[in-house]
mmCIF file of C-alpha atoms and ligand atoms in Angstrom:
data_model
loop_
_atom_site.group_PDB
_atom_site.id
_atom_site.type_symbol
_atom_site.label_atom_id
_atom_site.label_comp_id
_atom_site.label_asym_id
_atom_site.label_seq_id
_atom_site.Cartn_x
_atom_site.Cartn_y
_atom_site.Cartn_z
ATOM 1 C CA MET A 9 -0.090 0.206 0.226
ATOM 2 C CA LYS A 10 1.308 3.589 -0.744
ATOM 3 C CA LYS A 11 2.091 6.102 1.639
ATOM 4 C CA HIS A 12 -0.120 9.024 1.343
ATOM 5 C CA TYR A 13 0.949 13.080 1.851
ATOM 6 C CA LEU A 14 -2.010 15.273 1.484
ATOM 7 C CA LEU A 15 -1.087 18.898 0.778
ATOM 8 C CA THR A 16 -4.268 19.787 -0.863
ATOM 9 C CA PRO A 17 -6.141 22.771 0.301
ATOM 10 C CA GLY A 18 -8.942 20.470 1.262
ATOM 11 C CA PRO A 19 -9.749 18.077 2.141
ATOM 12 C CA THR A 20 -6.719 17.957 4.411
ATOM 13 C CA PRO A 21 -5.444 15.259 6.499
ATOM 14 C CA ILE A 22 -6.573 14.654 9.930
ATOM 15 C CA PRO A 23 -5.161 13.761 13.353
ATOM 16 C CA PRO A 24 -5.207 9.988 14.689
ATOM 17 C CA ASN A 25 -7.129 11.006 17.841
ATOM 18 C CA VAL A 26 -10.088 12.797 15.591
ATOM 19 C CA ALA A 27 -10.068 9.956 13.064
ATOM 20 C CA LEU A 28 -10.449 7.474 15.843
ATOM 21 C CA LYS A 29 -13.798 9.478 17.495
ATOM 22 C CA GLU A 30 -15.114 8.267 13.792
ATOM 23 C CA ALA A 31 -15.114 4.666 14.971
ATOM 24 C CA LEU A 32 -17.140 5.231 18.203
ATOM 25 C CA PRO A 33 -20.682 3.739 18.110
ATOM 26 C CA ILE A 34 -23.104 5.616 16.920
ATOM 27 C CA LEU A 35 -24.760 7.622 19.105
ATOM 28 C CA HIS A 36 -28.869 8.602 18.367
ATOM 29 C CA HIS A 37 -29.319 11.919 17.850
ATOM 30 C CA ARG A 38 -32.507 12.731 20.056
ATOM 31 C CA THR A 39 -30.634 11.607 23.213
ATOM 32 C CA SER A 40 -29.071 13.984 26.033
ATOM 33 C CA GLU A 41 -26.303 12.065 25.107
ATOM 34 C CA PHE A 42 -26.319 13.569 21.536
ATOM 35 C CA ALA A 43 -27.342 17.248 22.980
ATOM 36 C CA GLU A 44 -24.299 17.142 25.722
ATOM 37 C CA VAL A 45 -21.797 16.650 22.627
ATOM 38 C CA TYR A 46 -23.615 19.128 20.426
ATOM 39 C CA LYS A 47 -23.730 21.749 22.977
ATOM 40 C CA ASP A 48 -20.021 21.781 23.522
ATOM 41 C CA VAL A 49 -19.425 21.996 19.958
ATOM 42 C CA ALA A 50 -21.965 24.566 19.616
ATOM 43 C CA GLU A 51 -19.863 26.535 21.841
ATOM 44 C CA GLY A 52 -16.622 25.633 20.359
ATOM 45 C CA LEU A 53 -17.447 26.920 17.328
ATOM 46 C CA LYS A 54 -18.314 30.436 18.891
ATOM 47 C CA TYR A 55 -14.358 30.500 19.654
ATOM 48 C CA VAL A 56 -13.130 29.168 15.950
ATOM 49 C CA PHE A 57 -15.346 31.762 14.263
ATOM 50 C CA GLN A 58 -14.720 34.100 16.765
ATOM 51 C CA THR A 59 -18.289 35.300 17.213
ATOM 52 C CA LYS A 60 -20.851 35.679 20.207
ATOM 53 C CA GLN A 61 -23.830 34.556 17.683
ATOM 54 C CA GLU A 62 -25.009 30.620 17.401
ATOM 55 C CA VAL A 63 -23.287 29.007 14.831
ATOM 56 C CA TYR A 64 -25.527 26.304 13.392
ATOM 57 C CA THR A 65 -24.174 23.095 11.460
ATOM 58 C CA ILE A 66 -25.540 21.749 8.459
ATOM 59 C CA ALA A 67 -25.133 18.439 6.981
ATOM 60 C CA GLY A 68 -23.075 19.170 3.498
ATOM 61 C CA SER A 69 -20.210 20.295 2.306
ATOM 62 C CA GLY A 70 -19.258 23.511 2.253
ATOM 63 C CA THR A 71 -21.350 24.916 -0.661
ATOM 64 C CA ALA A 72 -24.704 23.484 1.413
ATOM 65 C CA ALA A 73 -23.769 26.492 3.642
ATOM 66 C CA MET A 74 -23.175 29.106 0.890
ATOM 67 C CA GLU A 75 -26.629 27.774 -0.663
ATOM 68 C CA THR A 76 -28.482 28.890 2.818
ATOM 69 C CA ALA A 77 -26.772 32.109 3.229
ATOM 70 C CA ILE A 78 -28.183 32.951 -0.177
ATOM 71 C CA VAL A 79 -31.714 31.203 0.479
ATOM 72 C CA SER A 80 -32.381 32.021 3.951
ATOM 73 C CA PHE A 81 -31.569 36.101 3.353
ATOM 74 C CA LEU A 82 -32.821 36.647 -0.290
ATOM 75 C CA SER A 83 -35.827 37.065 -2.098
ATOM 76 C CA ALA A 84 -36.233 36.491 -5.749
ATOM 77 C CA GLY A 85 -35.494 40.098 -7.724
ATOM 78 C CA ASP A 86 -33.211 41.067 -4.924
ATOM 79 C CA GLU A 87 -30.083 42.990 -5.675
ATOM 80 C CA ILE A 88 -26.749 41.487 -3.730
ATOM 81 C CA ILE A 89 -23.094 42.532 -5.204
ATOM 82 C CA VAL A 90 -20.583 39.664 -5.456
ATOM 83 C CA ALA A 91 -17.273 40.780 -5.126
ATOM 84 C CA ASP A 92 -15.675 38.037 -6.470
ATOM 85 C CA CYS A 93 -11.781 36.698 -7.630
ATOM 86 C CA GLY A 94 -11.925 33.396 -8.363
ATOM 87 C CA VAL A 95 -13.860 30.095 -8.934
ATOM 88 C CA PHE A 96 -15.539 30.268 -4.977
ATOM 89 C CA GLY A 97 -16.272 33.923 -5.843
ATOM 90 C CA ASP A 98 -18.126 32.950 -8.566
ATOM 91 C CA ARG A 99 -19.821 29.968 -6.803
ATOM 92 C CA TRP A 100 -21.961 32.753 -5.249
ATOM 93 C CA LYS A 101 -22.644 34.155 -8.548
ATOM 94 C CA LYS A 102 -23.913 30.792 -9.966
ATOM 95 C CA ILE A 103 -26.119 30.260 -6.714
ATOM 96 C CA ALA A 104 -27.602 33.316 -6.624
ATOM 97 C CA GLU A 105 -28.462 33.608 -10.214
ATOM 98 C CA SER A 106 -30.158 29.884 -10.121
ATOM 99 C CA TYR A 107 -32.739 31.487 -7.508
ATOM 100 C CA GLY A 108 -33.493 34.720 -9.653
ATOM 101 C CA VAL A 109 -31.032 37.029 -7.418
ATOM 102 C CA LYS A 110 -29.721 40.102 -9.606
ATOM 103 C CA VAL A 111 -26.087 39.777 -9.326
ATOM 104 C CA ILE A 112 -23.860 43.075 -9.183
ATOM 105 C CA SER A 113 -20.568 42.148 -9.900
ATOM 106 C CA VAL A 114 -17.342 43.351 -8.564
ATOM 107 C CA SER A 115 -15.109 41.445 -9.718
ATOM 108 C CA ALA A 116 -10.858 40.975 -9.619
ATOM 109 C CA GLN A 117 -8.806 39.726 -11.871
ATOM 110 C CA TRP A 118 -8.038 36.052 -10.865
ATOM 111 C CA GLY A 119 -4.797 36.004 -9.010
ATOM 112 C CA LYS A 120 -5.813 39.660 -7.576
ATOM 113 C CA ALA A 121 -7.643 40.476 -4.501
ATOM 114 C CA VAL A 122 -11.163 42.554 -4.683
ATOM 115 C CA LYS A 123 -10.643 46.166 -4.180
ATOM 116 C CA PRO A 124 -12.915 47.527 -0.895
ATOM 117 C CA ASN A 125 -13.346 51.016 -2.090
ATOM 118 C CA GLU A 126 -14.967 49.293 -5.404
ATOM 119 C CA ILE A 127 -17.020 47.643 -3.394
ATOM 120 C CA GLU A 128 -18.090 51.040 -1.631
ATOM 121 C CA LYS A 129 -18.500 52.381 -4.995
ATOM 122 C CA ALA A 130 -20.799 50.110 -5.769
ATOM 123 C CA LEU A 131 -23.213 49.788 -2.818
ATOM 124 C CA ASN A 132 -23.434 53.764 -3.208
ATOM 125 C CA ALA A 133 -24.561 53.626 -6.587
ATOM 126 C CA ASN A 134 -27.120 50.666 -5.665
ATOM 127 C CA PRO A 135 -28.610 51.595 -2.486
ATOM 128 C CA ASN A 136 -31.091 48.807 -3.113
ATOM 129 C CA VAL A 137 -28.495 46.128 -2.699
ATOM 130 C CA LYS A 138 -29.333 43.712 0.563
ATOM 131 C CA ALA A 139 -26.176 41.850 0.881
ATOM 132 C CA VAL A 140 -22.422 41.774 -0.186
ATOM 133 C CA TYR A 141 -21.048 38.146 -0.691
ATOM 134 C CA THR A 142 -17.189 37.497 -0.720
ATOM 135 C CA THR A 143 -14.581 35.182 -0.549
ATOM 136 C CA PHE A 144 -12.154 35.398 2.352
ATOM 137 C CA THR A 145 -9.302 33.212 1.049
ATOM 138 C CA GLU A 146 -9.730 32.408 -2.037
ATOM 139 C CA THR A 147 -8.468 28.870 -2.441
ATOM 140 C CA SER A 148 -8.838 28.683 -6.399
ATOM 141 C CA THR A 149 -5.981 31.242 -6.624
ATOM 142 C CA GLY A 150 -4.874 31.696 -3.087
ATOM 143 C CA VAL A 151 -5.426 35.033 -2.680
ATOM 144 C CA GLU A 152 -6.602 36.543 0.183
ATOM 145 C CA ASN A 153 -9.166 39.677 0.454
ATOM 146 C CA ASP A 154 -9.127 41.917 3.104
ATOM 147 C CA ILE A 155 -12.203 41.180 5.138
ATOM 148 C CA LYS A 156 -11.768 43.568 8.083
ATOM 149 C CA LYS A 157 -11.472 46.547 5.499
ATOM 150 C CA ILE A 158 -14.870 45.004 3.452
ATOM 151 C CA GLY A 159 -16.209 44.774 6.927
ATOM 152 C CA GLU A 160 -15.869 48.504 7.803
ATOM 153 C CA ILE A 161 -17.449 49.683 4.564
ATOM 154 C CA VAL A 162 -20.954 47.043 4.679
ATOM 155 C CA GLU A 163 -21.438 48.237 8.009
ATOM 156 C CA LYS A 164 -22.413 51.972 6.994
ATOM 157 C CA SER A 165 -24.498 50.488 4.507
ATOM 158 C CA LYS A 166 -28.164 48.450 4.733
ATOM 159 C CA ALA A 167 -26.356 45.461 3.458
ATOM 160 C CA ILE A 168 -25.093 42.746 5.388
ATOM 161 C CA LEU A 169 -21.799 41.271 4.543
ATOM 162 C CA VAL A 170 -21.583 37.477 3.939
ATOM 163 C CA VAL A 171 -18.424 35.750 3.948
ATOM 164 C CA ASP A 172 -17.152 32.470 2.322
ATOM 165 C CA ALA A 173 -14.423 31.635 4.982
ATOM 166 C CA VAL A 174 -14.320 27.743 3.960
ATOM 167 C CA SER A 175 -10.609 27.583 3.613
ATOM 168 C CA GLY A 176 -9.538 30.336 5.478
ATOM 169 C CA LEU A 177 -11.201 29.775 8.961
ATOM 170 C CA GLY A 178 -8.800 28.032 11.654
ATOM 171 C CA GLY A 179 -6.144 28.703 9.036
ATOM 172 C CA GLN A 180 -5.345 32.149 9.676
ATOM 173 C CA GLU A 181 -6.766 35.280 11.321
ATOM 174 C CA PHE A 182 -10.559 35.983 10.922
ATOM 175 C CA ARG A 183 -12.856 37.648 13.500
ATOM 176 C CA THR A 184 -16.369 37.405 12.464
ATOM 177 C CA ASP A 185 -17.878 39.762 15.319
ATOM 178 C CA ASP A 186 -14.829 42.197 15.082
ATOM 179 C CA TRP A 187 -14.678 42.413 11.404
ATOM 180 C CA LYS A 188 -18.482 43.270 11.194
ATOM 181 C CA VAL A 189 -19.440 40.011 9.378
ATOM 182 C CA ASP A 190 -22.710 39.368 9.224
ATOM 183 C CA VAL A 191 -22.428 35.670 7.920
ATOM 184 C CA ALA A 192 -19.713 33.823 7.815
ATOM 185 C CA VAL A 193 -20.008 29.979 6.481
ATOM 186 C CA SER A 194 -16.963 27.386 6.795
ATOM 187 C CA GLY A 195 -16.866 23.596 6.070
ATOM 188 C CA SER A 196 -15.241 20.758 8.052
ATOM 189 C CA GLN A 197 -12.650 19.126 5.838
ATOM 190 C CA LYS A 198 -9.870 22.269 5.775
ATOM 191 C CA GLY A 199 -8.854 24.098 9.021
ATOM 192 C CA PHE A 200 -10.871 22.039 11.536
ATOM 193 C CA MET A 201 -8.952 19.021 10.796
ATOM 194 C CA LEU A 202 -11.592 16.828 9.837
ATOM 195 C CA ALA A 203 -13.359 14.738 7.058
ATOM 196 C CA PRO A 204 -15.565 16.507 4.718
ATOM 197 C CA GLY A 205 -19.556 16.434 5.418
ATOM 198 C CA LEU A 206 -20.142 19.214 7.619
ATOM 199 C CA SER A 207 -20.239 22.917 7.191
ATOM 200 C CA PHE A 208 -20.765 25.653 9.369
ATOM 201 C CA ILE A 209 -23.178 29.473 9.255
ATOM 202 C CA THR A 210 -23.472 32.197 11.691
ATOM 203 C CA VAL A 211 -25.757 34.833 11.565
ATOM 204 C CA SER A 212 -26.037 38.486 13.115
ATOM 205 C CA PRO A 213 -28.785 40.306 14.423
ATOM 206 C CA LYS A 214 -28.703 42.480 11.188
ATOM 207 C CA ALA A 215 -29.039 39.255 8.859
ATOM 208 C CA TRP A 216 -31.697 38.030 11.233
ATOM 209 C CA LYS A 217 -33.682 41.313 10.525
ATOM 210 C CA LEU A 218 -33.168 40.266 6.538
ATOM 211 C CA ALA A 219 -33.919 36.497 7.088
ATOM 212 C CA GLU A 220 -37.776 37.715 8.473
ATOM 213 C CA SER A 221 -38.376 38.936 4.803
ATOM 214 C CA SER A 222 -36.701 36.336 2.387
ATOM 215 C CA LYS A 223 -39.103 34.579 -0.069
ATOM 216 C CA LEU A 224 -36.546 32.410 -1.591
ATOM 217 C CA PRO A 225 -38.041 28.631 -1.688
ATOM 218 C CA LYS A 226 -36.211 26.907 0.728
ATOM 219 C CA PHE A 227 -36.284 23.508 3.029
ATOM 220 C CA TYR A 228 -33.302 21.913 3.932
ATOM 221 C CA PHE A 229 -31.324 24.882 4.013
ATOM 222 C CA ASP A 230 -33.361 27.099 5.734
ATOM 223 C CA ILE A 231 -31.842 28.940 8.369
ATOM 224 C CA LYS A 232 -34.767 29.457 10.893
ATOM 225 C CA LYS A 233 -35.126 25.464 11.307
ATOM 226 C CA TYR A 234 -31.664 25.461 12.369
ATOM 227 C CA LYS A 235 -32.072 28.393 14.798
ATOM 228 C CA LYS A 236 -35.370 26.503 16.371
ATOM 229 C CA SER A 237 -33.341 23.226 16.845
ATOM 230 C CA TYR A 238 -30.685 24.813 18.199
ATOM 231 C CA LEU A 239 -32.625 25.393 21.643
ATOM 232 C CA THR A 240 -32.836 22.360 22.413
ATOM 233 C CA ASN A 241 -29.207 21.194 21.262
ATOM 234 C CA GLU A 242 -30.373 19.208 18.128
ATOM 235 C CA THR A 243 -30.368 19.623 14.267
ATOM 236 C CA PRO A 244 -33.330 19.401 12.337
ATOM 237 C CA PHE A 245 -32.481 16.571 10.461
ATOM 238 C CA THR A 246 -30.570 13.877 11.023
ATOM 239 C CA PRO A 247 -26.808 14.854 11.414
ATOM 240 C CA PRO A 248 -23.959 12.924 10.719
ATOM 241 C CA VAL A 249 -23.405 12.095 14.272
ATOM 242 C CA THR A 250 -19.622 10.349 13.932
ATOM 243 C CA LEU A 251 -18.849 13.477 12.448
ATOM 244 C CA ILE A 252 -19.973 15.786 14.980
ATOM 245 C CA VAL A 253 -18.794 13.599 17.706
ATOM 246 C CA SER A 254 -15.109 13.718 15.986
ATOM 247 C CA LEU A 255 -15.417 17.640 15.273
ATOM 248 C CA GLN A 256 -15.910 17.824 19.561
ATOM 249 C CA GLU A 257 -12.310 16.393 19.294
ATOM 250 C CA ALA A 258 -11.031 18.392 16.553
ATOM 251 C CA ILE A 259 -12.137 21.743 18.723
ATOM 252 C CA LYS A 260 -10.587 20.402 21.647
ATOM 253 C CA ASP A 261 -7.208 20.306 20.113
ATOM 254 C CA ILE A 262 -7.821 23.767 18.417
ATOM 255 C CA LYS A 263 -8.262 24.925 22.064
ATOM 256 C CA ASN A 264 -5.656 23.516 23.463
ATOM 257 C CA LYS A 265 -3.538 24.770 21.040
ATOM 258 C CA GLY A 266 -4.982 28.137 20.771
ATOM 259 C CA LEU A 267 -6.121 29.772 17.586
ATOM 260 C CA GLU A 268 -3.589 32.388 17.847
ATOM 261 C CA ASN A 269 -0.570 29.838 18.013
ATOM 262 C CA MET A 270 -2.122 28.065 14.723
ATOM 263 C CA TRP A 271 -2.635 31.146 13.048
ATOM 264 C CA ASP A 272 1.413 31.735 13.479
ATOM 265 C CA GLU A 273 2.400 28.168 12.425
ATOM 266 C CA TYR A 274 0.456 28.462 9.348
ATOM 267 C CA LYS A 275 1.930 31.737 9.020
ATOM 268 C CA LEU A 276 5.391 30.305 9.177
ATOM 269 C CA LEU A 277 4.830 27.609 6.941
ATOM 270 C CA ALA A 278 3.507 29.803 4.234
ATOM 271 C CA GLY A 279 6.460 32.044 4.220
ATOM 272 C CA ALA A 280 8.391 28.810 4.263
ATOM 273 C CA ALA A 281 6.201 27.543 1.140
ATOM 274 C CA ARG A 282 6.885 31.045 -0.843
ATOM 275 C CA ALA A 283 10.335 31.113 -0.347
ATOM 276 C CA ALA A 284 10.721 27.200 -1.688
ATOM 277 C CA MET A 285 8.790 28.406 -4.896
ATOM 278 C CA LYS A 286 11.022 31.521 -5.372
ATOM 279 C CA ALA A 287 14.404 29.128 -4.764
ATOM 280 C CA LEU A 288 12.636 27.010 -7.804
ATOM 281 C CA ASP A 289 12.088 30.022 -10.072
ATOM 282 C CA LEU A 290 8.363 29.468 -9.711
ATOM 283 C CA GLU A 291 6.485 33.208 -9.908
ATOM 284 C CA LEU A 292 3.984 33.364 -6.728
ATOM 285 C CA PHE A 293 0.527 33.699 -8.594
ATOM 286 C CA ALA A 294 -1.561 35.414 -5.984
ATOM 287 C CA GLU A 295 -0.534 39.100 -5.619
ATOM 288 C CA VAL A 296 -2.036 39.084 -1.657
ATOM 289 C CA PRO A 297 -1.050 35.650 -0.937
ATOM 290 C CA CYS A 298 -2.919 33.923 2.063
ATOM 291 C CA GLN A 299 -1.747 31.657 4.775
ATOM 292 C CA VAL A 300 -3.522 28.804 3.947
ATOM 293 C CA VAL A 301 -2.572 27.744 0.448
ATOM 294 C CA THR A 302 0.428 28.754 -1.872
ATOM 295 C CA SER A 303 -0.180 28.969 -5.484
ATOM 296 C CA ALA A 304 2.794 29.461 -8.287
ATOM 297 C CA LYS A 305 2.657 29.530 -12.145
ATOM 298 C CA VAL A 306 4.080 26.356 -13.860
ATOM 299 C CA PRO A 307 5.159 26.011 -17.372
ATOM 300 C CA GLU A 308 2.028 25.099 -19.456
ATOM 301 C CA ASN A 309 4.062 22.286 -21.357
ATOM 302 C CA ILE A 310 3.989 20.309 -17.384
ATOM 303 C CA GLY A 311 1.521 22.105 -15.749
ATOM 304 C CA GLY A 312 -0.774 19.302 -16.346
ATOM 305 C CA LYS A 313 1.699 16.421 -15.431
ATOM 306 C CA ILE A 314 3.153 17.838 -12.353
ATOM 307 C CA VAL A 315 0.353 17.198 -9.913
ATOM 308 C CA LYS A 316 -0.507 13.702 -11.524
ATOM 309 C CA THR A 317 3.418 12.452 -11.396
ATOM 310 C CA LEU A 318 3.925 13.688 -8.053
ATOM 311 C CA ARG A 319 0.690 11.902 -6.691
ATOM 312 C CA GLU A 320 1.801 8.397 -8.940
ATOM 313 C CA LYS A 321 5.240 8.173 -7.995
ATOM 314 C CA TYR A 322 5.183 9.413 -4.698
ATOM 315 C CA GLY A 323 1.989 9.601 -3.185
ATOM 316 C CA VAL A 324 2.658 13.426 -2.391
ATOM 317 C CA SER A 325 -0.895 15.247 -3.560
ATOM 318 C CA ILE A 326 -1.012 18.788 -4.349
ATOM 319 C CA ALA A 327 -3.431 20.459 -5.998
ATOM 320 C CA GLY A 328 -3.395 22.434 -9.887
ATOM 321 C CA GLY A 329 -5.196 25.099 -11.438
ATOM 322 C CA GLN A 330 -9.161 25.201 -11.781
ATOM 323 C CA GLY A 331 -10.820 26.633 -14.421
ATOM 324 C CA ASP A 332 -9.014 28.693 -16.567
ATOM 325 C CA LEU A 333 -6.156 28.293 -14.426
ATOM 326 C CA LYS A 334 -6.397 24.574 -15.252
ATOM 327 C CA GLY A 335 -2.391 23.704 -16.035
ATOM 328 C CA LYS A 336 -1.492 26.954 -15.541
ATOM 329 C CA ILE A 337 -0.600 27.023 -11.701
ATOM 330 C CA ILE A 338 0.351 24.330 -8.839
ATOM 331 C CA ARG A 339 -0.960 25.238 -5.312
ATOM 332 C CA ILE A 340 0.367 23.499 -2.312
ATOM 333 C CA ALA A 341 -1.680 23.760 1.224
ATOM 334 C CA HIS A 342 -0.490 24.341 4.726
ATOM 335 C CA MET A 343 -3.330 24.072 6.736
ATOM 336 C CA GLY A 344 -5.098 21.582 8.758
ATOM 337 C CA TYR A 345 -3.014 18.759 10.146
ATOM 338 C CA ILE A 346 -0.480 19.980 7.954
ATOM 339 C CA GLY A 347 3.057 20.264 9.606
ATOM 340 C CA LYS A 348 6.915 21.360 8.828
ATOM 341 C CA ALA A 349 7.740 17.809 8.073
ATOM 342 C CA ASP A 350 5.248 17.419 5.684
ATOM 343 C CA LEU A 351 5.495 20.552 3.824
ATOM 344 C CA LEU A 352 9.701 19.333 3.315
ATOM 345 C CA VAL A 353 8.995 16.242 1.991
ATOM 346 C CA GLY A 354 6.252 17.661 -0.672
ATOM 347 C CA LEU A 355 8.737 20.242 -1.696
ATOM 348 C CA SER A 356 11.518 17.412 -2.045
ATOM 349 C CA CYS A 357 9.350 15.156 -4.030
ATOM 350 C CA LEU A 358 8.219 18.284 -6.032
ATOM 351 C CA GLU A 359 11.873 18.791 -6.779
ATOM 352 C CA MET A 360 12.306 15.372 -8.074
ATOM 353 C CA VAL A 361 9.361 15.506 -10.686
ATOM 354 C CA LEU A 362 10.175 19.098 -12.142
ATOM 355 C CA CYS A 363 13.647 17.506 -12.717
ATOM 356 C CA GLU A 364 11.904 14.479 -14.518
ATOM 357 C CA LEU A 365 9.848 16.950 -16.415
ATOM 358 C CA GLY A 366 12.498 18.672 -18.137
ATOM 359 C CA LEU A 367 12.868 21.690 -15.960
ATOM 360 C CA LYS A 368 15.924 22.737 -14.526
ATOM 361 C CA VAL A 369 15.987 22.350 -10.643
ATOM 362 C CA LYS A 370 18.875 22.579 -8.197
ATOM 363 C CA LEU A 371 18.014 19.526 -6.258
ATOM 364 C CA GLY A 372 17.687 20.891 -2.437
ATOM 365 C CA ALA A 373 16.993 24.403 -3.370
ATOM 366 C CA SER A 374 13.571 24.782 -2.322
ATOM 367 C CA VAL A 375 13.730 22.625 0.997
ATOM 368 C CA ALA A 376 16.618 24.484 1.927
ATOM 369 C CA ALA A 377 15.002 27.591 1.263
ATOM 370 C CA ALA A 378 12.227 26.484 3.484
ATOM 371 C CA GLN A 379 14.479 25.049 6.096
ATOM 372 C CA GLU A 380 16.209 28.643 6.339
ATOM 373 C CA ILE A 381 12.761 29.969 6.949
ATOM 374 C CA LEU A 382 11.862 27.203 9.762
ATOM 375 C CA LEU A 383 14.933 27.376 11.549
ATOM 376 C CA LYS A 384 15.239 31.156 11.626
ATOM 377 C CA ALA A 385 11.820 31.457 13.227
ATOM 378 C CA GLN A 386 13.029 28.687 16.002
ATOM 379 C CA ARG A 387 16.100 30.942 16.600
ATOM 380 C CA GLY A 388 13.492 33.442 17.055
HETATM 381 N N1 PMP B 422 -15.149 28.207 -0.712
HETATM 382 C C1 PMP B 422 -13.602 27.928 -0.929
HETATM 383 C C2 PMP B 422 -12.916 29.315 -0.692
HETATM 384 C C3 PMP B 422 -13.389 26.615 -0.908
HETATM 385 O O1 PMP B 422 -11.996 26.588 -0.834
HETATM 386 C C4 PMP B 422 -14.177 25.368 -0.981
HETATM 387 C C5 PMP B 422 -13.592 24.313 -1.117
HETATM 388 N N2 PMP B 422 -12.331 24.161 -2.257
HETATM 389 C C6 PMP B 422 -15.939 25.770 -1.341
HETATM 390 C C7 PMP B 422 -16.287 27.012 -1.065
HETATM 391 C C8 PMP B 422 -16.638 24.752 -1.803
HETATM 392 O O2 PMP B 422 -16.471 23.865 -0.634
HETATM 393 P P1 PMP B 422 -17.082 22.413 -0.736
HETATM 394 O O3 PMP B 422 -16.368 21.701 -2.070
HETATM 395 O O4 PMP B 422 -16.614 21.954 0.475
HETATM 396 O O5 PMP B 422 -18.684 22.556 -0.984
#
């Protein structure tokens, strides 16, 4: 059996103590035993999201919470602003448009971050806008958007701010309440160090007001159902109990480690990954790189082969480009249960693959560059 190294920006590897919890006997979800777990998880989620608001758990991948964030607050014909800069920003548009919501795009070129002042301009020009939807860390390009700044702008308007923090949460500083984010969504398979299958959503008082007037059709993704069940520490439908039990363990780990310490660790790994790309003469793709995934341009003639060869020959999984970026970039994750040693292994195998594919690479160069950064941090 081949040993696998998962360095993809979701799913990420999960710690053994978290994985073991999935093997425990199934709890029934309408019992005090489960309610206790759910209550603990719900409190822990507030810490990870840095919010005082309730955080609801929905069975489904991150997109389930995204769809909930469209159908629960809007009505057909409503106008929204989508500030997008990649595949996942574009997903907000696709969900909204499929429900008959009118989208005003404030798009940034892929590789660049959305411009907060353009959102401000769009809000001033369209006073009926109900919400601004954007992405925290755009996983498809490796770009980070300035949510704090966007929050300051949107707070002054009638609109709510909805942020996709699916890949960034847990991986780098994100403060739902302090940054005036009305609705934040995330998923289990990235910073939470958990298997895919759960998504999460927070709702501010301003967003609840909007929910009252929402008329879009909804059933499973109706946020009001989740709020009602939350009162009794339940979910409205049968939850993936095993995932919730393992989430309790994952949150325990996050709390023990401390969010700030986690953010610092991924920041260090991100710095090491960026230095490694530079040492390989691979240009970084993101103008404002996030801390959870590093993206770099690769020659188009070998772009498609790098990811496949790495996985097939060495068992190392990284990601390639999505959509228009297919074959043009590679993406190496440093989030979740990915540590220094994983990154060094991944870089060393990447060098060999680049050599095999005909690129002029000085073996050891990227590993040495990453090691320098990691050692420097240890020395302080
Ligand atoms: N948003 C972002 C930023 C993501 O990285 C992802 C997953 N790659 C999603 C949304 C979609 O989440 P899922 O695939 O879990 O539905």
